[in-house]
Amino acid sequence: MPGWQDLTLLGVPCVIASAILLLRALAQPKRAQKKWIIVDGSNVMHWKSGEPSIKVVREVVDELRDRGYTPGVVFDANAGYLLIGRYQHDKALSRQLDLPVDRVMVVPKGTPADPYILQSARDYGGQVVSRDRFRDWADAYPEIAEPGHLVKGGYQKGKLWLDLKNEALV
């Protein structure tokens, strides 16, 4: 057949290239999946002395990263007012936390942060760092009752502690 010669000329190299790419993909080691953890920034910023401090949130974020977690942080709309006396948006807070802006959220004014925190943890299959027990949201988010889903923390003798049962990535 006259048309098959052109098809063979194009098809054979494509099949060979596809086989090479498939073999490369199979030979590469599996990448470790990210272990997400969502930080309740408005709760955590009060942990050290009761006074709001972005340094406390940064210390928690750094500790989580050191343990292999991929942290995201959610703040109430008034977080900036509590921290520096004026509104701060996602980008400003992400710079202070040394996180990508897509991992920091300031919820809209008049909206509780709790459902954003819990939904983010659900969407990413992660845990939540907060002293809040989220009792008002237990019906909509029953996973909060599962052991280890809510991670407590705080400071003892000036040192940060987090109630993490397992390290994220070993």
Coordinates of C-alpha atoms in Angstrom, one line a residue:
M1 CA 0.0 0.0 0.0
P2 CA 1.5 3.4 -0.9
G3 CA 0.2 5.3 2.2
W4 CA 1.6 2.9 4.7
Q5 CA 5.2 3.7 4.0
D6 CA 4.8 7.3 5.2
L7 CA 2.9 6.1 8.3
T8 CA 5.6 3.6 9.1
L9 CA 8.2 6.3 8.7
L10 CA 6.5 8.4 11.4
G11 CA 5.1 5.7 13.6
V12 CA 8.1 3.6 14.3
P13 CA 10.2 6.5 15.8
C14 CA 7.2 7.5 17.9
V15 CA 6.8 4.0 19.3
I16 CA 10.5 3.8 20.1
A17 CA 10.5 7.3 21.8
S18 CA 7.4 6.3 23.8
A19 CA 9.0 3.1 25.0
I20 CA 12.2 4.9 26.1
L21 CA 10.1 7.5 28.1
L22 CA 8.1 4.7 29.7
L23 CA 11.2 2.8 30.7
R24 CA 12.8 6.0 32.2
A25 CA 9.6 6.7 34.2
L26 CA 9.6 3.2 35.6
A27 CA 13.3 3.3 36.5
Q28 CA 13.1 6.5 38.5
P29 CA 12.6 6.2 42.2
K30 CA 9.2 7.2 43.5
R31 CA 8.9 10.7 44.8
A32 CA 7.8 10.9 48.4
Q33 CA 4.4 12.4 48.6
K34 CA 4.0 15.6 50.5
K35 CA 2.5 15.2 54.0
W36 CA 0.4 18.3 54.4
I37 CA -0.4 20.0 57.7
I38 CA -2.6 23.1 58.1
V39 CA -1.7 25.6 60.8
D40 CA -4.4 27.6 62.5
G41 CA -2.3 30.8 62.4
S42 CA -4.7 32.9 64.4
N43 CA -4.6 30.3 67.2
V44 CA -0.9 29.5 67.1
M45 CA 0.2 33.1 67.1
H46 CA -0.9 33.3 70.8
W47 CA 0.9 30.2 72.0
K48 CA 4.0 31.6 73.6
S49 CA 2.9 34.5 75.8
G50 CA -0.8 35.0 75.0
E51 CA 0.2 38.1 72.9
P52 CA 0.0 37.6 69.1
S53 CA 3.3 37.1 67.4
I54 CA 4.1 36.1 63.9
K55 CA 7.5 34.8 65.2
V56 CA 5.6 32.0 67.0
V57 CA 3.8 31.0 63.8
R58 CA 7.1 31.1 61.9
E59 CA 8.8 28.9 64.5
V60 CA 5.9 26.3 64.2
V61 CA 6.2 26.4 60.4
D62 CA 9.9 25.9 60.5
E63 CA 9.6 23.0 63.0
L64 CA 7.0 21.3 60.8
R65 CA 9.2 21.7 57.7
D66 CA 12.2 20.3 59.6
R67 CA 10.1 17.3 60.4
G68 CA 9.2 16.7 56.8
Y69 CA 5.7 18.3 56.6
T70 CA 4.4 20.7 54.0
P71 CA 2.7 23.4 56.0
G72 CA -0.1 25.7 55.0
V73 CA -1.3 28.5 57.2
V74 CA -4.8 30.0 57.5
F75 CA -5.5 33.2 59.4
D76 CA -8.6 35.1 60.4
A77 CA -9.1 38.4 58.6
N78 CA -8.1 40.4 61.7
A79 CA -4.7 38.7 62.1
G80 CA -2.9 41.7 60.7
Y81 CA -4.6 44.1 63.0
L82 CA -3.7 41.9 66.0
L83 CA -0.1 41.6 64.8
I84 CA 0.8 45.1 63.6
G85 CA -2.4 47.2 63.9
R86 CA -3.5 47.1 60.2
Y87 CA -4.7 44.6 57.7
Q88 CA -2.2 42.2 56.2
H89 CA -3.0 40.1 53.1
D90 CA -1.7 36.6 52.1
K91 CA 1.4 37.8 50.4
A92 CA 2.6 40.0 53.3
L93 CA 2.1 37.1 55.8
S94 CA 3.7 34.6 53.4
R95 CA 6.9 36.7 53.2
Q96 CA 7.1 36.8 57.0
L97 CA 6.6 33.0 57.2
D98 CA 8.9 32.2 54.3
L99 CA 6.2 30.3 52.6
P100 CA 4.9 30.4 49.0
V101 CA 1.9 32.8 48.8
D102 CA -0.3 29.9 47.7
R103 CA 0.2 28.2 51.1
V104 CA -1.0 31.2 53.2
M105 CA -4.6 32.3 53.4
V106 CA -6.3 35.2 55.1
V107 CA -10.0 34.5 55.1
P108 CA -12.5 37.2 54.0
K109 CA -13.7 39.6 56.7
G110 CA -16.7 38.4 58.7
T111 CA -16.0 34.7 57.8
P112 CA -14.7 32.2 60.4
A113 CA -11.4 30.6 59.5
D114 CA -12.4 27.2 61.0
P115 CA -14.2 25.8 57.9
Y116 CA -11.3 26.9 55.7
I117 CA -8.8 25.2 57.9
L118 CA -10.8 22.0 58.2
Q119 CA -11.7 21.9 54.5
S120 CA -8.0 22.5 53.5
A121 CA -6.9 19.6 55.7
R122 CA -9.6 17.4 54.2
D123 CA -8.7 18.4 50.6
Y124 CA -5.0 17.7 51.1
G125 CA -5.4 14.7 53.4
G126 CA -3.5 16.6 56.2
Q127 CA -3.6 17.3 59.9
V128 CA -4.4 20.5 61.7
V129 CA -2.2 22.3 64.2
S130 CA -4.3 24.2 66.7
R131 CA -5.4 24.1 70.3
D132 CA -8.9 24.7 69.1
R133 CA -11.1 21.5 69.2
F134 CA -13.4 22.7 66.5
R135 CA -16.5 21.4 68.4
D136 CA -18.9 23.5 66.4
W137 CA -17.7 21.8 63.2
A138 CA -17.7 18.2 64.4
D139 CA -20.8 17.2 62.4
A140 CA -19.5 18.6 59.1
Y141 CA -15.9 17.4 59.7
P142 CA -16.1 14.1 61.7
E143 CA -12.4 13.4 61.0
I144 CA -11.5 15.9 63.8
A145 CA -12.4 13.1 66.2
E146 CA -9.8 10.8 64.7
P147 CA -6.6 10.4 66.8
G148 CA -3.8 12.6 65.5
H149 CA -5.9 14.7 63.1
L150 CA -5.7 17.7 65.5
V151 CA -2.2 18.4 66.6
K152 CA -1.8 20.3 69.9
G153 CA 1.2 22.3 70.7
G154 CA 2.6 25.1 72.8
Y155 CA 5.6 26.2 74.8
Q156 CA 7.1 24.6 77.9
K157 CA 10.0 26.4 79.6
G158 CA 10.3 28.6 76.5
K159 CA 10.6 25.6 74.1
L160 CA 8.1 24.7 71.4
W161 CA 6.4 21.3 71.6
L162 CA 4.1 19.7 69.1
D163 CA 2.1 16.6 69.8
L164 CA 3.1 14.8 66.6
K165 CA 2.9 11.0 66.9
N166 CA 4.9 10.3 63.7
E167 CA 7.4 12.1 61.6
A168 CA 6.1 12.9 58.2
L169 CA 8.8 11.7 55.8
V170 CA 11.6 9.5 57.0

